[in-house]
mmCIF file of C-alpha atoms and ligand atoms in Angstrom:
data_model
loop_
_atom_site.group_PDB
_atom_site.id
_atom_site.type_symbol
_atom_site.label_atom_id
_atom_site.label_comp_id
_atom_site.label_asym_id
_atom_site.label_seq_id
_atom_site.Cartn_x
_atom_site.Cartn_y
_atom_site.Cartn_z
ATOM 1 C CA MET I 1 55.542 119.563 -38.191
ATOM 2 C CA ASP I 2 59.180 118.782 -38.794
ATOM 3 C CA SER I 3 62.118 120.695 -37.370
ATOM 4 C CA PRO I 4 63.260 123.759 -39.303
ATOM 5 C CA ALA I 5 65.737 123.184 -42.127
ATOM 6 C CA PRO I 6 69.284 124.448 -41.473
ATOM 7 C CA GLY I 7 69.202 128.246 -41.556
ATOM 8 C CA ASP I 8 65.411 128.454 -41.245
ATOM 9 C CA LEU I 9 64.153 129.712 -37.888
ATOM 10 C CA VAL I 10 60.724 128.107 -38.257
ATOM 11 C CA ALA I 11 59.687 124.918 -40.032
ATOM 12 C CA ALA I 12 58.759 125.426 -43.709
ATOM 13 C CA ALA I 13 55.317 124.277 -44.839
ATOM 14 C CA PRO I 14 55.256 121.433 -47.347
ATOM 15 C CA THR I 15 54.113 122.367 -50.870
ATOM 16 C CA PRO I 16 50.592 121.003 -51.493
ATOM 17 C CA ARG I 17 50.612 118.503 -54.374
ATOM 18 C CA ILE I 18 47.767 117.083 -56.480
ATOM 19 C CA PRO I 19 48.074 113.655 -58.127
ATOM 20 C CA VAL I 20 48.030 113.668 -61.939
ATOM 21 C CA ARG I 21 46.618 110.585 -63.649
ATOM 22 C CA ASP I 22 45.956 109.563 -67.221
ATOM 23 C CA ARG I 23 42.548 108.369 -68.426
ATOM 24 C CA GLY I 24 43.459 104.838 -67.431
ATOM 25 C CA GLY I 25 44.026 105.916 -63.841
ATOM 26 C CA ASN I 26 47.790 105.521 -64.005
ATOM 27 C CA LEU I 27 49.672 107.944 -61.765
ATOM 28 C CA LEU I 28 51.883 110.179 -63.919
ATOM 29 C CA GLY I 29 53.260 112.348 -61.123
ATOM 30 C CA THR I 30 52.114 115.298 -59.047
ATOM 31 C CA PHE I 31 51.158 118.933 -59.572
ATOM 32 C CA PRO I 32 52.686 121.287 -56.966
ATOM 33 C CA VAL I 33 50.216 124.070 -56.112
ATOM 34 C CA ARG I 34 51.430 127.660 -56.144
ATOM 35 C CA ARG I 35 48.382 129.949 -55.966
ATOM 36 C CA ILE I 36 44.631 129.399 -56.084
ATOM 37 C CA TYR I 37 42.601 131.933 -58.041
ATOM 38 C CA CYS I 38 38.807 131.691 -57.941
ATOM 39 C CA VAL I 39 36.153 133.216 -60.179
ATOM 40 C CA GLY I 40 32.843 134.481 -58.789
ATOM 41 C CA ARG I 41 29.553 134.813 -60.700
ATOM 42 C CA ASN I 42 30.622 132.864 -63.788
ATOM 43 C CA PHE I 43 27.288 131.106 -64.359
ATOM 44 C CA ALA I 44 24.230 133.325 -64.875
ATOM 45 C CA ASP I 45 21.885 130.988 -62.945
ATOM 46 C CA HIS I 46 24.157 131.122 -59.871
ATOM 47 C CA ALA I 47 24.619 134.905 -60.106
ATOM 48 C CA ARG I 48 20.823 135.241 -60.042
ATOM 49 C CA GLU I 49 20.356 132.851 -57.091
ATOM 50 C CA MET I 50 22.837 135.009 -55.124
ATOM 51 C CA GLY I 51 20.805 138.122 -55.885
ATOM 52 C CA ALA I 52 23.263 139.570 -58.423
ATOM 53 C CA THR I 53 22.412 140.705 -61.932
ATOM 54 C CA ALA I 54 23.570 138.333 -64.673
ATOM 55 C CA PRO I 55 24.903 139.897 -67.872
ATOM 56 C CA ALA I 56 22.536 139.587 -70.819
ATOM 57 C CA SER I 57 25.340 139.066 -73.329
ATOM 58 C CA LYS I 58 29.113 138.752 -73.583
ATOM 59 C CA ALA I 59 29.298 142.418 -74.514
ATOM 60 C CA GLU I 60 27.688 143.314 -71.172
ATOM 61 C CA ARG I 61 29.670 140.998 -68.954
ATOM 62 C CA GLY I 62 32.032 143.687 -67.592
ATOM 63 C CA ASN I 63 34.942 142.358 -65.519
ATOM 64 C CA PRO I 64 35.048 138.946 -63.814
ATOM 65 C CA VAL I 65 35.015 138.720 -60.016
ATOM 66 C CA PHE I 66 38.248 137.229 -58.640
ATOM 67 C CA PHE I 67 39.255 136.125 -55.147
ATOM 68 C CA MET I 68 41.907 133.759 -53.786
ATOM 69 C CA LYS I 69 42.397 130.877 -51.417
ATOM 70 C CA PRO I 70 45.680 129.888 -49.767
ATOM 71 C CA ALA I 71 47.474 127.011 -51.533
ATOM 72 C CA ASP I 72 47.343 124.862 -48.413
ATOM 73 C CA ALA I 73 43.524 124.966 -48.476
ATOM 74 C CA ILE I 74 43.846 122.069 -50.950
ATOM 75 C CA VAL I 75 42.402 118.712 -49.832
ATOM 76 C CA ILE I 76 43.259 115.686 -51.971
ATOM 77 C CA ASP I 77 41.833 112.817 -49.902
ATOM 78 C CA GLY I 78 38.217 114.058 -49.887
ATOM 79 C CA VAL I 79 38.069 114.383 -46.098
ATOM 80 C CA VAL I 80 36.936 117.893 -45.111
ATOM 81 C CA PRO I 81 36.598 118.727 -41.398
ATOM 82 C CA TYR I 82 33.580 120.987 -40.751
ATOM 83 C CA PRO I 83 35.271 124.401 -40.447
ATOM 84 C CA PRO I 84 35.148 126.695 -37.419
ATOM 85 C CA GLY I 85 33.350 130.034 -37.376
ATOM 86 C CA THR I 86 30.314 129.083 -39.455
ATOM 87 C CA SER I 87 26.919 127.436 -39.268
ATOM 88 C CA ASP I 88 26.316 127.641 -43.041
ATOM 89 C CA LEU I 89 29.046 125.798 -44.976
ATOM 90 C CA HIS I 90 28.086 125.757 -48.689
ATOM 91 C CA HIS I 91 29.251 123.623 -51.597
ATOM 92 C CA GLU I 92 30.125 125.147 -54.991
ATOM 93 C CA VAL I 93 31.138 122.533 -57.575
ATOM 94 C CA GLU I 94 33.622 123.933 -60.104
ATOM 95 C CA LEU I 95 35.909 123.155 -63.009
ATOM 96 C CA VAL I 96 39.503 123.391 -61.761
ATOM 97 C CA VAL I 97 42.265 124.400 -64.188
ATOM 98 C CA GLY I 98 45.957 123.830 -63.449
ATOM 99 C CA LEU I 99 48.572 125.941 -65.238
ATOM 100 C CA GLY I 100 51.792 124.397 -66.527
ATOM 101 C CA THR I 101 53.631 127.432 -67.890
ATOM 102 C CA ASP I 102 54.672 130.845 -66.574
ATOM 103 C CA ALA I 103 53.430 133.958 -68.329
ATOM 104 C CA PRO I 104 54.299 137.593 -67.657
ATOM 105 C CA ALA I 105 51.608 139.967 -66.501
ATOM 106 C CA GLY I 106 50.134 141.764 -69.466
ATOM 107 C CA ASP I 107 47.344 141.382 -71.917
ATOM 108 C CA LEU I 108 47.829 137.775 -73.053
ATOM 109 C CA PRO I 109 46.183 136.873 -76.367
ATOM 110 C CA LEU I 110 43.489 134.217 -75.971
ATOM 111 C CA ASP I 111 45.492 131.532 -77.788
ATOM 112 C CA VAL I 112 48.540 132.140 -75.587
ATOM 113 C CA ALA I 113 46.306 132.141 -72.503
ATOM 114 C CA ALA I 114 44.828 128.787 -73.571
ATOM 115 C CA SER I 115 48.305 127.328 -74.052
ATOM 116 C CA LEU I 116 49.149 127.831 -70.356
ATOM 117 C CA VAL I 117 46.775 125.056 -69.297
ATOM 118 C CA PHE I 118 48.389 121.918 -67.908
ATOM 119 C CA GLY I 119 45.307 119.971 -66.933
ATOM 120 C CA TYR I 120 41.797 119.821 -65.560
ATOM 121 C CA GLY I 121 40.008 118.538 -62.495
ATOM 122 C CA VAL I 122 36.860 119.102 -60.480
ATOM 123 C CA GLY I 123 36.725 120.705 -57.053
ATOM 124 C CA LEU I 124 34.546 122.337 -54.444
ATOM 125 C CA ASP I 125 34.899 126.035 -53.632
ATOM 126 C CA LEU I 126 33.714 125.559 -50.056
ATOM 127 C CA THR I 127 32.218 128.741 -48.652
ATOM 128 C CA ARG I 128 31.296 129.951 -45.169
ATOM 129 C CA ARG I 129 28.168 131.561 -46.645
ATOM 130 C CA ASP I 130 27.148 133.315 -43.419
ATOM 131 C CA LEU I 131 30.525 135.066 -43.191
ATOM 132 C CA GLN I 132 30.544 135.888 -46.921
ATOM 133 C CA ALA I 133 27.025 137.336 -46.721
ATOM 134 C CA ALA I 134 27.943 139.496 -43.723
ATOM 135 C CA ALA I 135 31.036 140.771 -45.559
ATOM 136 C CA LYS I 136 29.047 141.515 -48.723
ATOM 137 C CA ALA I 137 26.437 143.440 -46.739
ATOM 138 C CA LYS I 138 29.150 145.712 -45.323
ATOM 139 C CA GLY I 139 31.192 145.975 -48.539
ATOM 140 C CA LEU I 140 34.052 144.115 -46.830
ATOM 141 C CA PRO I 141 36.429 141.515 -48.348
ATOM 142 C CA TRP I 142 35.292 137.878 -48.713
ATOM 143 C CA ASP I 143 38.455 136.325 -47.306
ATOM 144 C CA THR I 144 37.026 134.766 -44.155
ATOM 145 C CA GLY I 145 34.110 133.359 -46.151
ATOM 146 C CA LYS I 146 36.260 131.830 -48.878
ATOM 147 C CA GLY I 147 39.899 131.321 -47.938
ATOM 148 C CA PHE I 148 40.062 128.950 -44.955
ATOM 149 C CA ASP I 149 41.660 125.620 -44.070
ATOM 150 C CA HIS I 150 40.332 122.652 -46.099
ATOM 151 C CA SER I 151 38.221 124.966 -48.290
ATOM 152 C CA ALA I 152 39.479 123.584 -51.621
ATOM 153 C CA PRO I 153 38.947 119.820 -52.015
ATOM 154 C CA VAL I 154 40.011 118.820 -55.528
ATOM 155 C CA SER I 155 40.137 115.686 -57.680
ATOM 156 C CA ASP I 156 43.184 114.305 -59.412
ATOM 157 C CA LEU I 157 44.145 116.298 -62.518
ATOM 158 C CA LEU I 158 43.988 114.949 -66.078
ATOM 159 C CA PRO I 159 46.520 116.409 -68.544
ATOM 160 C CA ALA I 160 44.845 118.754 -71.016
ATOM 161 C CA ALA I 161 46.238 116.769 -73.931
ATOM 162 C CA ASP I 162 44.198 113.758 -72.727
ATOM 163 C CA ALA I 163 41.058 115.756 -71.930
ATOM 164 C CA GLY I 164 40.080 116.805 -75.457
ATOM 165 C CA ASP I 165 37.507 119.533 -75.905
ATOM 166 C CA ILE I 166 36.033 120.409 -72.508
ATOM 167 C CA GLU I 167 33.609 123.096 -73.767
ATOM 168 C CA SER I 168 30.439 121.056 -73.365
ATOM 169 C CA LEU I 169 31.361 118.715 -70.498
ATOM 170 C CA ALA I 170 28.801 118.296 -67.717
ATOM 171 C CA LEU I 171 29.633 119.530 -64.239
ATOM 172 C CA SER I 172 27.638 117.934 -61.417
ATOM 173 C CA LEU I 173 27.495 117.447 -57.662
ATOM 174 C CA ASP I 174 25.583 114.835 -55.694
ATOM 175 C CA VAL I 175 25.288 115.099 -51.895
ATOM 176 C CA ASN I 176 24.205 111.962 -50.025
ATOM 177 C CA GLY I 177 23.265 110.450 -53.386
ATOM 178 C CA GLU I 178 20.981 113.300 -54.481
ATOM 179 C CA ARG I 179 21.767 115.743 -57.276
ATOM 180 C CA ARG I 180 22.401 119.283 -55.977
ATOM 181 C CA GLN I 181 24.136 121.057 -58.871
ATOM 182 C CA GLN I 182 24.371 120.367 -62.593
ATOM 183 C CA SER I 183 25.327 122.398 -65.643
ATOM 184 C CA SER I 184 27.286 122.267 -68.863
ATOM 185 C CA LEU I 185 30.567 124.143 -69.204
ATOM 186 C CA ASP I 186 29.143 125.872 -72.283
ATOM 187 C CA GLN I 187 27.117 127.941 -69.795
ATOM 188 C CA LEU I 188 30.257 129.655 -68.438
ATOM 189 C CA ILE I 189 30.051 133.430 -68.907
ATOM 190 C CA TRP I 190 33.886 133.531 -69.108
ATOM 191 C CA ASN I 191 35.511 130.377 -70.521
ATOM 192 C CA VAL I 192 39.023 129.200 -69.637
ATOM 193 C CA PRO I 193 40.975 131.330 -72.162
ATOM 194 C CA ASP I 194 38.795 134.349 -71.287
ATOM 195 C CA ILE I 195 39.567 133.973 -67.580
ATOM 196 C CA LEU I 196 43.306 133.438 -68.069
ATOM 197 C CA HIS I 197 43.378 136.493 -70.340
ATOM 198 C CA GLU I 198 41.634 138.562 -67.654
ATOM 199 C CA LEU I 199 43.879 137.204 -64.856
ATOM 200 C CA SER I 200 46.956 138.079 -66.916
ATOM 201 C CA LYS I 201 45.958 141.742 -66.788
ATOM 202 C CA LEU I 202 46.333 141.572 -63.007
ATOM 203 C CA TYR I 203 48.944 138.907 -62.221
ATOM 204 C CA ALA I 204 51.984 137.154 -63.656
ATOM 205 C CA LEU I 205 50.557 133.645 -64.026
ATOM 206 C CA ARG I 206 52.785 130.768 -62.919
ATOM 207 C CA ALA I 207 53.157 127.052 -63.401
ATOM 208 C CA GLY I 208 51.401 125.492 -60.425
ATOM 209 C CA ASP I 209 48.628 128.069 -60.265
ATOM 210 C CA LEU I 210 45.094 126.702 -60.023
ATOM 211 C CA VAL I 211 41.907 128.422 -61.132
ATOM 212 C CA PHE I 212 38.495 127.498 -59.703
ATOM 213 C CA MET I 213 36.217 128.575 -62.541
ATOM 214 C CA GLY I 214 32.951 129.356 -60.765
ATOM 215 C CA THR I 215 29.810 127.416 -59.900
ATOM 216 C CA PRO I 216 26.345 126.907 -61.409
ATOM 217 C CA ALA I 217 23.063 127.235 -59.471
ATOM 218 C CA GLY I 218 22.108 124.932 -56.643
ATOM 219 C CA VAL I 219 24.578 125.911 -53.937
ATOM 220 C CA ALA I 220 23.401 124.731 -50.519
ATOM 221 C CA ALA I 221 24.544 123.701 -47.062
ATOM 222 C CA LEU I 222 26.714 120.751 -46.083
ATOM 223 C CA GLN I 223 26.647 119.113 -42.643
ATOM 224 C CA ALA I 224 29.125 116.884 -40.844
ATOM 225 C CA GLY I 225 28.507 113.340 -42.091
ATOM 226 C CA ASP I 226 27.413 114.376 -45.596
ATOM 227 C CA THR I 227 29.031 112.609 -48.536
ATOM 228 C CA PHE I 228 29.756 114.390 -51.810
ATOM 229 C CA ASP I 229 30.427 113.149 -55.340
ATOM 230 C CA ALA I 230 31.512 115.796 -57.873
ATOM 231 C CA ARG I 231 32.042 114.986 -61.534
ATOM 232 C CA LEU I 232 33.366 116.703 -64.620
ATOM 233 C CA GLY I 233 32.083 114.648 -67.533
ATOM 234 C CA ASP I 234 34.076 111.423 -67.629
ATOM 235 C CA ILE I 235 37.414 113.140 -67.032
ATOM 236 C CA ALA I 236 37.416 113.957 -63.303
ATOM 237 C CA ARG I 237 35.665 112.802 -60.136
ATOM 238 C CA LEU I 238 35.948 113.905 -56.509
ATOM 239 C CA GLN I 239 34.340 111.792 -53.794
ATOM 240 C CA GLY I 240 34.545 112.640 -50.120
ATOM 241 C CA HIS I 241 32.733 113.602 -46.947
ATOM 242 C CA ILE I 242 32.397 116.291 -44.325
ATOM 243 C CA ALA I 243 33.966 115.097 -41.087
ATOM 244 C CA GLN I 244 33.371 116.360 -37.565
ATOM 245 C CA ALA I 245 35.145 119.602 -36.736
ATOM 246 C CA ALA I 246 38.867 119.286 -36.308
ATOM 247 C CA VAL I 247 40.066 119.752 -32.720
HETATM 248 MN MN1 MN P 301 32.864 129.651 -56.345
#
């Protein structure tokens, strides 16, 4: 870490930044990350595999489950050290949405909520499942299971204007060349405008915020040495591997 800036008594952390590329792979610039919101139980098949009840219809879906990760959990080079404190690191492949506009807290209309989107990518909501399960069993917060160093590897972002309609894009994850997770985004219980509308009831949304939109069924363990290849249709791809634990 560098020396503190004049006036600062400790060194400031650098702002995490995600590359933004067009469809041709040309680097357009970077996306500075402010906050990372995550959605739980947003695919019925995953809710069921975790032992939760999936809503039978939109009218019965209640409120979405939200949690957060620290911004510096972002990994952009695909190299994820196996984290400490767990023996059950799970992958959750997810649509990642980056916001480009501030909005006040309130009850944002769906069209305004949709207009906040800057771009899309694909990421992994890495989870220390053993710690999350222990917390759930005791009714305790999920933080240690979800918000840890290197827990948010993410692809480059594609501007929304270049992405077109994402409603029916395929989301998939291969580990060591074998398919682990696959779904279509039309299976989301809460789509992107729905989620931004719900978040706006709780938070002032900001340019630079990211939203991990929730995972379909097929979550499972990753080991050091595993390779992963996550895709969102033909608009985003994240390739990487789990490295030995950091020392
Ligand atoms: Mn997740």
